[in-house]
Short mmCIF file of C-alpha atoms and ligand atoms in Angstrom, two decimals:
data_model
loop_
_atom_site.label_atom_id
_atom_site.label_comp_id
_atom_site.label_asym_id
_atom_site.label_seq_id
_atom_site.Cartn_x
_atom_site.Cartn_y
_atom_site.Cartn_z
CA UNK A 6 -138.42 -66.42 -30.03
CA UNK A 7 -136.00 -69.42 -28.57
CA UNK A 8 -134.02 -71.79 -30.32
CA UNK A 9 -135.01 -74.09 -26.48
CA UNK A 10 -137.79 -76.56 -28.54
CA UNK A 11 -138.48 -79.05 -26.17
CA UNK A 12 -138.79 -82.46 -27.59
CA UNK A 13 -137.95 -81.25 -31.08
CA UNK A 14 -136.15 -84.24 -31.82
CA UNK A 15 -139.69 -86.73 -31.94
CA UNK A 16 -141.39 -84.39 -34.55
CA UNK A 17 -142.33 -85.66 -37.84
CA UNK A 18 -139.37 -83.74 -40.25
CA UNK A 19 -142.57 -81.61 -41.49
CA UNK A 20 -143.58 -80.85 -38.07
CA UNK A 21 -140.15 -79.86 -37.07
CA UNK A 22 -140.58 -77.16 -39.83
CA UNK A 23 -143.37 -75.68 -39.04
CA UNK A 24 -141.96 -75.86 -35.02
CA UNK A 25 -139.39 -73.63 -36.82
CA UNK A 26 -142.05 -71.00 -37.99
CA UNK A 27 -140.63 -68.27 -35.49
CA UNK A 28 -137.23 -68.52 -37.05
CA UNK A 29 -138.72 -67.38 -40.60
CA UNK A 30 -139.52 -71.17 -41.68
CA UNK A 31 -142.07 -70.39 -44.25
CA UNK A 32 -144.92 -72.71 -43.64
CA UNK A 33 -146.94 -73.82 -46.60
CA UNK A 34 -143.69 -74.06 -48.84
CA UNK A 35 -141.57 -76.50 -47.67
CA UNK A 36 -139.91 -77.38 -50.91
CA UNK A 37 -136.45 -76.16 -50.75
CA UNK A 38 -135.88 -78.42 -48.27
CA UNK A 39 -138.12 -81.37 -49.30
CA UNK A 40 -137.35 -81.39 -52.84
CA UNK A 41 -133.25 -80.23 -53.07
CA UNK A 42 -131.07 -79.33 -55.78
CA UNK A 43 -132.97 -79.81 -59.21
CA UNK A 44 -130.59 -82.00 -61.82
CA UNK A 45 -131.33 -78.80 -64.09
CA UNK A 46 -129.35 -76.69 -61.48
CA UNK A 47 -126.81 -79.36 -60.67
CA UNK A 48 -125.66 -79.40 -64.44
CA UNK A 49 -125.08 -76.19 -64.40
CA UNK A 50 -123.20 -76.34 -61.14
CA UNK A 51 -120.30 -79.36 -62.11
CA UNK A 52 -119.46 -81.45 -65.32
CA UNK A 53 -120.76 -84.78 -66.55
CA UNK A 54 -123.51 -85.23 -64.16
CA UNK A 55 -126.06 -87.70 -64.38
CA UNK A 56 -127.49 -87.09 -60.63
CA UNK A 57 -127.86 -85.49 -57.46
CA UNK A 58 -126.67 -86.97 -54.42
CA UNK A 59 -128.70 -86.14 -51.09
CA UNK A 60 -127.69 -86.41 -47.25
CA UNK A 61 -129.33 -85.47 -44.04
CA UNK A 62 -130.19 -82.00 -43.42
CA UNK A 63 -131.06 -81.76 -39.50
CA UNK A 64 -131.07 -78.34 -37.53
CA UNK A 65 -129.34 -78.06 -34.30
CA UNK A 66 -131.59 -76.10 -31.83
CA UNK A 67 -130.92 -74.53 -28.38
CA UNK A 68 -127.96 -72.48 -29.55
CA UNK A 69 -127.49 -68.71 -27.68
CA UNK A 70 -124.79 -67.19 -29.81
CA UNK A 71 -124.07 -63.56 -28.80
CA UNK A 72 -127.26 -63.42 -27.15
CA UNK A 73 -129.37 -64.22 -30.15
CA UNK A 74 -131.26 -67.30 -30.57
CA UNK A 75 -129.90 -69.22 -33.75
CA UNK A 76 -131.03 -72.40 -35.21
CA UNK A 77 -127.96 -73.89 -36.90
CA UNK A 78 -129.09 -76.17 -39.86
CA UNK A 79 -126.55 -79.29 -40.61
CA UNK A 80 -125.44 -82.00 -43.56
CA UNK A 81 -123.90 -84.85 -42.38
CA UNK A 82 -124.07 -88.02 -42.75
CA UNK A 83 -122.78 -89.11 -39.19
CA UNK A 84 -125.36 -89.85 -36.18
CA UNK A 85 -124.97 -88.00 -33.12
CA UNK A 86 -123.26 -84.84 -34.73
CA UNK A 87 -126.49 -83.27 -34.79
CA UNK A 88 -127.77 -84.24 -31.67
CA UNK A 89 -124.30 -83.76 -29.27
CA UNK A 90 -124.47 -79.92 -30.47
CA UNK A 91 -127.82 -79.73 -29.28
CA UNK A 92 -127.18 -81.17 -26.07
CA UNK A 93 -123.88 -79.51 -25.44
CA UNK A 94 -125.97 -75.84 -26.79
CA UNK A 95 -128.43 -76.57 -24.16
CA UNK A 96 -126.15 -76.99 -21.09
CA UNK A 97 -124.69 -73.70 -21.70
CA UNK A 98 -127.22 -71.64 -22.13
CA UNK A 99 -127.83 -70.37 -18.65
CA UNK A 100 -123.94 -69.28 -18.84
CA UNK A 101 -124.60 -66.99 -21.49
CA UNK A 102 -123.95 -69.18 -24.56
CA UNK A 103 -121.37 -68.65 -26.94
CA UNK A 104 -119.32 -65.71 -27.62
CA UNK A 105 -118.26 -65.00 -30.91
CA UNK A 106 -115.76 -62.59 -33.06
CA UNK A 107 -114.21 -62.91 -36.53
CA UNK A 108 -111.65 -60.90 -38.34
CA UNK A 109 -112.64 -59.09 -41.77
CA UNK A 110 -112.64 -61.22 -44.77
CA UNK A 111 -108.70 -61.18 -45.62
CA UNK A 112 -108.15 -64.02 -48.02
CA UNK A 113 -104.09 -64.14 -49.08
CA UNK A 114 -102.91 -64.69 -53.09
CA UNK A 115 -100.16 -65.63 -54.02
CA UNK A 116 -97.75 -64.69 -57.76
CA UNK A 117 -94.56 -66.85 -57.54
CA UNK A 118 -91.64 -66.25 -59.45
CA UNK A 119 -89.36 -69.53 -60.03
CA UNK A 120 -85.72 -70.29 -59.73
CA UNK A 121 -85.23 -66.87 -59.15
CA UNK A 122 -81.33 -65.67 -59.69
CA UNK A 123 -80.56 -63.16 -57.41
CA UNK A 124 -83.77 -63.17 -54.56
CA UNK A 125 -82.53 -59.84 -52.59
CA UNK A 126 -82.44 -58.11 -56.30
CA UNK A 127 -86.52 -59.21 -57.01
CA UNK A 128 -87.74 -58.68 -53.38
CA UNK A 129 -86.26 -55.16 -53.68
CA UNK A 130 -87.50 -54.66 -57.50
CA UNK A 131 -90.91 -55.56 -56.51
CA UNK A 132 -91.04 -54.18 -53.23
CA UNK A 133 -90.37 -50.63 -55.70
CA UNK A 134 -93.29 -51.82 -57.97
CA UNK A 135 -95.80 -52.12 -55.33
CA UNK A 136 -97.58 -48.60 -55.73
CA UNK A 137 -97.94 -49.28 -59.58
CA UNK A 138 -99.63 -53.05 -58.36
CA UNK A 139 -101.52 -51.41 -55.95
CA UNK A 140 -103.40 -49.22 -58.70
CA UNK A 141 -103.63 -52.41 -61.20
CA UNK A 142 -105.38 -53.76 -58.27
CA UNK A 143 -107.70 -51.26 -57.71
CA UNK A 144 -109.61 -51.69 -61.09
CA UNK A 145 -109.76 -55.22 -60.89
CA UNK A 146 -113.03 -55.81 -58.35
CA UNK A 147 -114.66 -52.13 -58.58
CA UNK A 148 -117.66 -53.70 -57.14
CA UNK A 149 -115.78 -55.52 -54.24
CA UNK A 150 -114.73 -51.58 -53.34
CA UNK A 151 -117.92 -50.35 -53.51
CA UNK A 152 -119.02 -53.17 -50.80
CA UNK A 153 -116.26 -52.58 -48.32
CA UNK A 154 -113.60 -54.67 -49.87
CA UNK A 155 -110.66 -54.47 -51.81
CA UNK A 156 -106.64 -54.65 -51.91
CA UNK A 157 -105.48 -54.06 -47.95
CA UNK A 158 -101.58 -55.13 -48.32
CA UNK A 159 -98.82 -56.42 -49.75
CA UNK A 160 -95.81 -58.25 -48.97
CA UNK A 161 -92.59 -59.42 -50.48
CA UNK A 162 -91.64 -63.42 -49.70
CA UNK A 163 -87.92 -65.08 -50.46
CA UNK A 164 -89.15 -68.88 -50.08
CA UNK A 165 -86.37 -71.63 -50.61
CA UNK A 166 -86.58 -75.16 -51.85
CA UNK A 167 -83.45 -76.46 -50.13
CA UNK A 168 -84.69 -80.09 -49.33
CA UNK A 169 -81.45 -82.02 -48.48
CA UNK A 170 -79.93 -84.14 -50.92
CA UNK A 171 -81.59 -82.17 -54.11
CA UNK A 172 -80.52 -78.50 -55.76
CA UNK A 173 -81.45 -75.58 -53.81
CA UNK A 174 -84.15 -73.58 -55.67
CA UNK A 175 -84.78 -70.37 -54.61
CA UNK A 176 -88.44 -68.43 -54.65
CA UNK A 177 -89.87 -64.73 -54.48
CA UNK A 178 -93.46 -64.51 -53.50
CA UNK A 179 -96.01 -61.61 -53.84
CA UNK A 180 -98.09 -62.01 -51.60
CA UNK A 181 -101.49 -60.22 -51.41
CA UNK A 182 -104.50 -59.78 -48.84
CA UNK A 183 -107.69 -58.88 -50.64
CA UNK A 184 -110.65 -57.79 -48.20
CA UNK A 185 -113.69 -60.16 -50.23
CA UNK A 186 -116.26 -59.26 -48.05
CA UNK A 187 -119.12 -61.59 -47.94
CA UNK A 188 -117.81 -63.76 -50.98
CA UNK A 189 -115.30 -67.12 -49.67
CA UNK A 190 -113.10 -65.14 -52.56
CA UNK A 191 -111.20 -68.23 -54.24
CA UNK A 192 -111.78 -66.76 -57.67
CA UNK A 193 -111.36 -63.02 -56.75
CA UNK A 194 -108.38 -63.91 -55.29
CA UNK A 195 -107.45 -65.81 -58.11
CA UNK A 196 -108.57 -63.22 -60.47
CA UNK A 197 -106.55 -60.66 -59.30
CA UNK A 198 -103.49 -63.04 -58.82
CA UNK A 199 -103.66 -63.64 -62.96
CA UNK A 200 -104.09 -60.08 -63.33
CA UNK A 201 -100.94 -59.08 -61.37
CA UNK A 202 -98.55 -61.41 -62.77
CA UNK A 203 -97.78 -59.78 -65.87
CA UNK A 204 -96.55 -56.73 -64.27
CA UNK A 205 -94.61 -58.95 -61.69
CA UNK A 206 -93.10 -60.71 -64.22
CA UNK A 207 -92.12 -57.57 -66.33
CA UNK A 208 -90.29 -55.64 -63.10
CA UNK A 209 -88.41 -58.69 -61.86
CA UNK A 210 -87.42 -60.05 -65.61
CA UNK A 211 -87.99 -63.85 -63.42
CA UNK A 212 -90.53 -66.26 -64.39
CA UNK A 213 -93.86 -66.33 -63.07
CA UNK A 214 -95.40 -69.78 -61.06
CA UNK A 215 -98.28 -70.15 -59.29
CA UNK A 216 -101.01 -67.36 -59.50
CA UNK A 217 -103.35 -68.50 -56.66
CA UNK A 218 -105.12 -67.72 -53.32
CA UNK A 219 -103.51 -69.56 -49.89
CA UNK A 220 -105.80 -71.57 -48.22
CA UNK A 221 -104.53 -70.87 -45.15
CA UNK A 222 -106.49 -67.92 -44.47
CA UNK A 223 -104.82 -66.75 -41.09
CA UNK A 224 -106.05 -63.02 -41.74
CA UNK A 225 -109.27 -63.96 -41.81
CA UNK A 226 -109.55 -66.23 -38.22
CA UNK A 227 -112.99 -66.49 -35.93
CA UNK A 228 -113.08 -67.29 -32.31
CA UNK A 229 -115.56 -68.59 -30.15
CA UNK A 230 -115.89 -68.57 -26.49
CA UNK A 231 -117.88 -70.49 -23.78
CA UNK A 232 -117.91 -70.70 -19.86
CA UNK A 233 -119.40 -73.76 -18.37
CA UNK A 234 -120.64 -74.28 -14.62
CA UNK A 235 -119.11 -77.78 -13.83
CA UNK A 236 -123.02 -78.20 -12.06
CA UNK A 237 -124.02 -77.96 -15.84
CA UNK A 238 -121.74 -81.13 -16.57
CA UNK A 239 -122.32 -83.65 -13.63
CA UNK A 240 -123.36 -86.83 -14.31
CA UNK A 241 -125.23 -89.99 -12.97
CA UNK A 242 -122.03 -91.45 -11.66
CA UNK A 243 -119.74 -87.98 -11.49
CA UNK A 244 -119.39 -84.54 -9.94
CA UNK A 245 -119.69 -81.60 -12.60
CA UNK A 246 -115.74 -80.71 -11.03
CA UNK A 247 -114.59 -83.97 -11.77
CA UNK A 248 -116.19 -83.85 -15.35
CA UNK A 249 -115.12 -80.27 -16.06
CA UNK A 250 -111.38 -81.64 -14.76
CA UNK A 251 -111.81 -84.60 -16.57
CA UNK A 252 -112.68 -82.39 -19.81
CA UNK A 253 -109.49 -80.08 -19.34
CA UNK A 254 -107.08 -83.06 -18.88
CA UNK A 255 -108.82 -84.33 -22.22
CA UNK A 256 -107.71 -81.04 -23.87
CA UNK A 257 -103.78 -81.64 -22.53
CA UNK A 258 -103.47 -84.77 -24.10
CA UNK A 259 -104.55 -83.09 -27.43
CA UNK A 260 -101.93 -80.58 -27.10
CA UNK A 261 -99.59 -82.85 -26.26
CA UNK A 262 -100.12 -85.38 -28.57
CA UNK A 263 -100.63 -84.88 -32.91
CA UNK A 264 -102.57 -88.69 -32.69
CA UNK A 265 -105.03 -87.14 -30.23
CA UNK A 266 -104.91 -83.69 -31.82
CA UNK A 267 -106.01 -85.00 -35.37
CA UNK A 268 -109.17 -87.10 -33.55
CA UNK A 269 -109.98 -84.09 -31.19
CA UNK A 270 -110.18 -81.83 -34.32
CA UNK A 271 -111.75 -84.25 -36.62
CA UNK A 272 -114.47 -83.72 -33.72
CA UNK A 273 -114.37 -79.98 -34.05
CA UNK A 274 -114.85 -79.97 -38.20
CA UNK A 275 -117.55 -82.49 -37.55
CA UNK A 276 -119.76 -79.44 -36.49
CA UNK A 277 -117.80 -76.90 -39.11
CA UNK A 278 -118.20 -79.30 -42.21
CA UNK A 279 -122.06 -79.57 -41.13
CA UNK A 280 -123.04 -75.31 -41.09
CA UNK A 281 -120.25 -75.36 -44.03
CA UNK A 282 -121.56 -77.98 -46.14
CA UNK A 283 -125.60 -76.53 -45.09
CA UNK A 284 -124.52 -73.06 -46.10
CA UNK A 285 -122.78 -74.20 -49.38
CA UNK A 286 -119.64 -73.50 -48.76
CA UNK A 287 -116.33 -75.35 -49.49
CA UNK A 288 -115.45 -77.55 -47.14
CA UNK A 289 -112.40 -78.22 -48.55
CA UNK A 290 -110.67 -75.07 -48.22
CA UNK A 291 -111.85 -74.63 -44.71
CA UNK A 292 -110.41 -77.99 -43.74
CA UNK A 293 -107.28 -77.69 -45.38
CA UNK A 294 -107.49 -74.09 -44.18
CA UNK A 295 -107.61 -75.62 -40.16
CA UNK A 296 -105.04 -78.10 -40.38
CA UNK A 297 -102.42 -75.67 -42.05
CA UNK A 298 -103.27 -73.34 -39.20
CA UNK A 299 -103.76 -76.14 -36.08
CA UNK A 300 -100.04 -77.02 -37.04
CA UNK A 301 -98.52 -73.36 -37.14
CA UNK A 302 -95.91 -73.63 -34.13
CA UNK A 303 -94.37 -76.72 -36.25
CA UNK A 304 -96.41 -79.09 -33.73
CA UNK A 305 -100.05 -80.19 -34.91
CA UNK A 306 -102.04 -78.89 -31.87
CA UNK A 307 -105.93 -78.92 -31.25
CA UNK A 308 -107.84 -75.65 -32.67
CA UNK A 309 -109.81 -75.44 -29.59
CA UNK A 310 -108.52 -74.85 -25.89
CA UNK A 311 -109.96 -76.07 -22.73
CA UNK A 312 -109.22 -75.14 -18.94
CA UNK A 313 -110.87 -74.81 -15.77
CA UNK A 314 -110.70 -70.79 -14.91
CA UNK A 315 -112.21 -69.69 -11.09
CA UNK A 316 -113.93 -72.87 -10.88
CA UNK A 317 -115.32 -72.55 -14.09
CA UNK A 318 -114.62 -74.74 -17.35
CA UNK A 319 -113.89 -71.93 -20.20
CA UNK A 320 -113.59 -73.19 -24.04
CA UNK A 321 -112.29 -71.02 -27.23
CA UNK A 322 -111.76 -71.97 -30.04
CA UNK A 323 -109.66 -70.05 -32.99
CA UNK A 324 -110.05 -71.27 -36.32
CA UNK A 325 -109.32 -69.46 -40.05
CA UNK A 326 -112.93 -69.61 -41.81
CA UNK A 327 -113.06 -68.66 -45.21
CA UNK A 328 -116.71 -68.57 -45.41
CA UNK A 329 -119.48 -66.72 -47.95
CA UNK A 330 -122.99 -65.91 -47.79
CA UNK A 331 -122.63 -64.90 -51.64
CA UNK A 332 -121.48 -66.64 -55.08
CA UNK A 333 -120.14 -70.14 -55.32
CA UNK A 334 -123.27 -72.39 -55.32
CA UNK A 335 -124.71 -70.47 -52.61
CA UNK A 336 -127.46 -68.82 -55.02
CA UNK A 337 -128.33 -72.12 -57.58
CA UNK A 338 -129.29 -74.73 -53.93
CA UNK A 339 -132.65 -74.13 -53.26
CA UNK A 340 -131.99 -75.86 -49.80
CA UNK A 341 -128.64 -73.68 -49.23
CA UNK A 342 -130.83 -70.37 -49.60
CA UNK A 343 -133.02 -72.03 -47.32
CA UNK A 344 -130.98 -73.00 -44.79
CA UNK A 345 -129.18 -69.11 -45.11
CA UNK A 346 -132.54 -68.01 -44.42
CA UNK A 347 -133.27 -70.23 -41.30
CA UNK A 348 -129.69 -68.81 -39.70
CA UNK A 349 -130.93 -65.52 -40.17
CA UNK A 350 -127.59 -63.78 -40.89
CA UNK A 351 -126.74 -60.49 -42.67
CA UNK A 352 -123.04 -61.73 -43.95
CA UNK A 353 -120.01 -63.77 -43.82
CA UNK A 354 -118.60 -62.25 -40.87
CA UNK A 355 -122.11 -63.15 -38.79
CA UNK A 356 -122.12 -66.90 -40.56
CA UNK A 357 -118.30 -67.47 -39.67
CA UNK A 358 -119.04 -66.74 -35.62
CA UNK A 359 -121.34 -69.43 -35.56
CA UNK A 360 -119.75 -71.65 -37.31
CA UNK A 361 -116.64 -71.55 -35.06
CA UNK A 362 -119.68 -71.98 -31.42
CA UNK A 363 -120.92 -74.75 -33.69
CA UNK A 364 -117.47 -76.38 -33.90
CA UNK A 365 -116.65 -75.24 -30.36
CA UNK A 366 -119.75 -76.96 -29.23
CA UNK A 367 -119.09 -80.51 -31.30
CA UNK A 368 -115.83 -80.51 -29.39
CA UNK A 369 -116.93 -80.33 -26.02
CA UNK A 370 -119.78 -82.90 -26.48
CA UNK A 371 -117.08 -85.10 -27.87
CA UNK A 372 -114.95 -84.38 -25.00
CA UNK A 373 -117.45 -84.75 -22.11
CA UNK A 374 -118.34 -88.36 -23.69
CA UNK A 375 -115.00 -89.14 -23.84
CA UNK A 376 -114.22 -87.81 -20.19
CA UNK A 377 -117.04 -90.12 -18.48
CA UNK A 378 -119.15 -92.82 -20.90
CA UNK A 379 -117.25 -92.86 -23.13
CA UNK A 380 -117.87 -92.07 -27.33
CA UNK A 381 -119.48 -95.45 -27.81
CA UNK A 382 -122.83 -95.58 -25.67
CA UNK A 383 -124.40 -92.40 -26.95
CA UNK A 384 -122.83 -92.49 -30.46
CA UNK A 385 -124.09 -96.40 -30.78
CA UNK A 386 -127.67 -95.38 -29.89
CA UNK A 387 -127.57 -93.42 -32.73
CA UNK A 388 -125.81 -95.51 -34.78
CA UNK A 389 -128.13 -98.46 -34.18
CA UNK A 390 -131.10 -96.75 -36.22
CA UNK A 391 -128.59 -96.82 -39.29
CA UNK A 392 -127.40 -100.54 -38.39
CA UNK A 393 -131.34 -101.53 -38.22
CA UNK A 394 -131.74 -99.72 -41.72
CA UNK A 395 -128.82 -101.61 -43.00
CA UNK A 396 -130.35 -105.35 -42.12
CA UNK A 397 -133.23 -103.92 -44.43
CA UNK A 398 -135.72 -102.61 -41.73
CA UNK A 399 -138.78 -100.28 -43.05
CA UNK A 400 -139.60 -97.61 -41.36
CA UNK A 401 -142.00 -98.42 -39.00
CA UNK A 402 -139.96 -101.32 -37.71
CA UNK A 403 -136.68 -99.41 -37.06
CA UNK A 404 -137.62 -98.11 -33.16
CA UNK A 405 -137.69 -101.92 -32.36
CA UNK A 406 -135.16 -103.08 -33.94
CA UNK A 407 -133.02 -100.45 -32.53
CA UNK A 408 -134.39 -100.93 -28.48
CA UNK A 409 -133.14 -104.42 -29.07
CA UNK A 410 -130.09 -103.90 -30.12
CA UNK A 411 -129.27 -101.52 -27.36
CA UNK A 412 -130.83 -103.76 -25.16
CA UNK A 413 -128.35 -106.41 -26.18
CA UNK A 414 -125.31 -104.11 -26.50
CA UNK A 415 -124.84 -105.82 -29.87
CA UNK A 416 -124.94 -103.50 -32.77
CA UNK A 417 -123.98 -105.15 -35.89
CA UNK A 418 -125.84 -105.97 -38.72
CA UNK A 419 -126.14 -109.48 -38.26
CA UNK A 420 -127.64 -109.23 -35.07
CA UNK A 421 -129.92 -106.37 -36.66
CA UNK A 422 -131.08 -109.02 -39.35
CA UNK A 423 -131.46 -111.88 -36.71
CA UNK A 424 -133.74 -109.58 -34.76
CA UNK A 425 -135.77 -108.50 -37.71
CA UNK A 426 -136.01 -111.67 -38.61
CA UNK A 427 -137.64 -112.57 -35.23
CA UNK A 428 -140.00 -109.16 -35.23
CA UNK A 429 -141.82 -110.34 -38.61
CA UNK A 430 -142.17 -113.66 -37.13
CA UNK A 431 -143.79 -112.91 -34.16
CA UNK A 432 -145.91 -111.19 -36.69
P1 NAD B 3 -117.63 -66.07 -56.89
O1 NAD B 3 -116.73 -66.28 -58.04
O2 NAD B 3 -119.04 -66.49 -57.05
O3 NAD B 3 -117.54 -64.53 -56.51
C1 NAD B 3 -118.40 -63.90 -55.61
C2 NAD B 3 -119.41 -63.06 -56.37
O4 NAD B 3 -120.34 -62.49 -55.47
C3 NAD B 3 -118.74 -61.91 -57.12
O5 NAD B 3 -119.26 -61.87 -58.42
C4 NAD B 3 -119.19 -60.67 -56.33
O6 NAD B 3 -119.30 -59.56 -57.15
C5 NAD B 3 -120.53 -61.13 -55.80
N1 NAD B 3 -121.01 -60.44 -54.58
C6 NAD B 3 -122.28 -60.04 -54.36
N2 NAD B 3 -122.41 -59.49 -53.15
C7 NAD B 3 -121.21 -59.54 -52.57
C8 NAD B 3 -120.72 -59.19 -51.26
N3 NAD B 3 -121.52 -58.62 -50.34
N4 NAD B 3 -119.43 -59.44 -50.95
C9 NAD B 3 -118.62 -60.04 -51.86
N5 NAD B 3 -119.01 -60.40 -53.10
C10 NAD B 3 -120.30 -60.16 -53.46
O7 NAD B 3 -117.12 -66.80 -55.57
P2 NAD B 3 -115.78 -66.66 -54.74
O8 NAD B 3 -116.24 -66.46 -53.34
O9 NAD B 3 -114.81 -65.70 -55.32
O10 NAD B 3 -115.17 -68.12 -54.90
C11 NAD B 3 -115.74 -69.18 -54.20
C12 NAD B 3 -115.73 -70.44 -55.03
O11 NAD B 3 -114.41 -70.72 -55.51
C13 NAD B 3 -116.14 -71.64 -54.24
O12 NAD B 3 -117.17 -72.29 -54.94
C14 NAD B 3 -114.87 -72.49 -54.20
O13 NAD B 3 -115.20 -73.86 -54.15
C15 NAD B 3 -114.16 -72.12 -55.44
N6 NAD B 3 -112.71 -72.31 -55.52
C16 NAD B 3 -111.94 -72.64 -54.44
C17 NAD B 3 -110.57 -72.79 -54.55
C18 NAD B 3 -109.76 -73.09 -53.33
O14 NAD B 3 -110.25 -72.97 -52.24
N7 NAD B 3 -108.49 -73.46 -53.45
C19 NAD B 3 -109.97 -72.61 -55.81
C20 NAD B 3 -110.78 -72.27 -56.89
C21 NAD B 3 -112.14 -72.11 -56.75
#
C-alpha cells in the first residue's frame, strides 16, 4: 500500500475514491463524502440553521509519516494548498518522510479569583487546599480515568492587572492540567473548572472569575521533522544548494521579522486548518492556540524552523495541537468519520503528528516558491480554474479558459469573460 498515486490529480473525484480503495475507501458507498452533513444533523449540531454550507474536500497523497503511508484528506477553500503538500510530500519521500512526536493530551483550566486582597495569603491558602481539589477532581471524569486520563497537576498563579495609567488589580489563578485523552477537552476542561470553583472560592473567601480551559495548550505540543537532499529541490533555472540556501535565508527573515512571521505561519495553518477542519476539529482553538505559542519569547516568531545541517536542509516544526478523534462534531459528520477513517489513526496523539508534517509540509512548499518562482506562477495556475468559474464558465469549458489565461499571464475575470466570450463564438 503507497500513498505515491501517480497522476491522481486527473481522476474523476469518484475515480480518485476508488484509487483510494487500499487505504480502506469503501467502494460502492461513497456517500459520506458525496452527500455531507444532512440539515437533520446540522440542527442538531448549531442554532437557527436553515442550511449547510459545503467546501472542497481533496486528499493530499504521497505523504510517508513515520514510515507509514498516510493519505491526509483536506477542506479548504484555497487552490494550491492541496496540491503544494502533495508535491512538497513527494520530494521527501526518499529521505525518509516526516518524523513525528506529540506530547500527551494536557489541556490547562483555569478558576480565577478577582481583585484579590492579599495574593501571597490565597496562593498559600490554596496551595494548602490542593489535596482536597485533587480528590473533587477525581470524581468528576471517572470515565476519562478509566481511558488513561485524568487530573496530572496543579499550580498556583498571582497574575496582575497593572496597565499604566489605570488601578492595579491583582489576580490568583488555579491553574489545572487535565490529561483528556483522545477528546480536544474544551468542555471537560471546562467542566471540571465549574466544578472546582466552589471549593476555591470557599478556602480563599475571594471571588471567583473565569472558570475556563487556556487555549494555549503548551502541555500538549507536536513536532514534526524532515531532512531534505538539496538534489530533491533543484530547479529548471537553480541548484538544489542554492534552493535549500535560498529556503533557510527565507526562514531568517521570518524570525526576524513579526510581518514575515504572521505570512510564513498563515502558510503553515493553511495545511493545519485543512486535516483540522477534515477531521472536525476546532480550528479556532488551534489557531489561537499557535499564535499565543509562536509569540512566547515576547517576539512573534515562525512555528516552524529551517536550516541547512551537513549539507542537508532539515525542517521542524513545534506547534500546541489540541486535537480529538472523539466528541465535538466528530461523531454527527458523516464526511468527518469518513475522512477519520481514510487517515487510518487509532487516536489524538496519532492525528496530531500528522497534522503538524502536514503543516510542516505547507510551509516548505510555500517557502521553496517563494525562494525561486515565486508564490504567484504556481498559485495563479490554480487560481485561474476559479477565475474561469467566476466569468460563468461550465464545466467542460473551464480547461480552456484556464490554458488561455495562463497563456496570457492575465488572470482576472474580465479577461476570463472576454475569452469565454470568444470560445462560444468560435462555436
Ligand atoms: P465533548 O464534550 O464531546 O467530550 C468528549 C466526549 O468523548 C466525552 O463525553 C468523553 O467521555 C468521550 N470519549 C469517548 N472516548 C474517549 C477517549 N478515548 N478519550 C477522551 N474522551 C472520550 O468534547 P470536548 O473534546 O470536551 O470538547 C470539544 C468541543 O468543545 C469542541 O467542539 C469545541 O469547539 C468546543 N469548545 C471549545 C472551546 C474553546 O476552545 N475555547 C470552548 C468551549 C467549547
Amino acid at each position: 500500500m503507497s500513498s505515491r498515486i501517480p497522476g491522481f490529480y486527473k481522476l474523476h473525484p469518484d475515480e480518485r475514491l476508488r484509487a483510494l480503495e487500499a487505504f480502506g475507501v469503501v467502494t460502492d458507498d461513497l456517500s459520506p463524502w458525496r452527500s455531507g452533513l444532512s440539515l437533520e444533523a446540522a440542527d442538531l449540531m448549531v442554532e437557527n440553521v436553515v442550511s449547510t454550507f459545503s467546501l472542497p474536500c481533496g486528499v493530499a497523497v504521497n505523504f510517508l509519516i513515520d514510515g507509514r503511508e498516510r493519505v491526509v484528506p483536506m477542506v479548504v477553500e484555497e487552490p494550491s494548498v492541496v496540491a503544494a503538500v502533495s508535491n512538497v510530500a513527494r520530494l521527501v519521500r526518499k529521505d525518509g518522510g516526516f518524523r513525528t512526536s506529540s506530547d500527551p493530551s494536557h489541556m490547562i483550566g483555569q478558576v480565577q479569583l478577582m481583585a484579590v486582597r492579599d495574593p501571597a495569603d490565597t496562593v498559600a491558602r490554596l496551595q494548602e487546599a490542593l489535596p482536597r481539589l485533587r480528590e473533587e477532581a477525581r470524581g468528576v471524569h471517572p470515565r476519562l480515568e478509566e481511558r488513561g486520563g485524568g487530573l496530572v497537576s496543579f499550580e498556583v498563579r498571582h497574575v496582575a492587572y497593572d496597565e499604566p495609567g489605570h488601578v492595579r488589580e491583582d489576580m490568583v489563578v488555579l491553574q489545572f492540567v487535565l490529561d483528556v485523552a483522545d477528546a480536544m477537552g474544551a468542555n471537560m476542561v471546562n467542566t471540571l473548572a465549574e466544578r472546582l470553583a466552589p471549593t476555591v472560592a470557599e478556602v480563599t473567601g475571594e471571588q471567583v472569575g473565569l472558570r475556563i480551559l487556556s487555549n494555549l495548550a503548551d502541555r500538549r505540543l507536536s513536532r514534526a521533522r524532515v531532512t531534505v537532499s538539496p538534489a530533491s529541490l533543484q530547479t529548471e533555472d537553480l541548484d538544489g544548494m542554492e534552493v535549500a540556501e535560498r529556503i533557510a535565508a527565507a526562514w531568517r527573515f521570518a524570525w526576524a521579522d513579526p510581518y514575515r512571521a504572521a505570512t510564513h505561519n498563515k502558510g503553515v495553518m493553511n495545511g493545519i486548518d485543512a486535516v483540522a477542519v477534515a477531521t472536525g476539529n476546532d480550528w479556532r482553538a488551534i489557531e489561537s492556540g499557535a499564535h499565543a505559542f509562536a509569540a512566547r519569547d515576547g517576539h512573534y516568531r515562525p512555528l516552524t524552523r529551517f536550516e541547512l545541517v551537513d549539507g542537508k536542509l532539515e525542517g521542524s516544526i513545534e506547534v500546541p495541537l489540541q486535537i480529538g478523534t472523539v466528541g465535538g462534531p466528530i461523531r454527527v459528520h458523516p464526511t468527518v468519520k469518513a475522512n477519520l477513517g481514510l487517515l487510518g489513526v487509532t487516536g489524538a496523539r496519532e492525528l496530531s503528528g500528522i497534522v503538524a508534517a502536514v503543516g510542516l509540509a505547507q510551509n516548505l512548499g510555500a517557502l521553496k516558491a517563494l525562494a525561486t518562482d515565486g508564490i504567484q506562477a504556481g498559485h495563479m495556475r490554480m487560481h485561474a480554474r476559479t477565475v474561469a468559474a467566476t466569468a460563468g464558465a461550465e464545466p467542460h469549458e473551464v480547461a480552456a479558459v484556464t490554458r488561455e489565461l495562463c497563456r496570457k499571464h492575465d488572470f482576472s475575470v474580465e479577461h476570463a469573460a472576454e475569452v469565454l466570450r470568444r470560445l462560444r463564438a468560435a462555436g
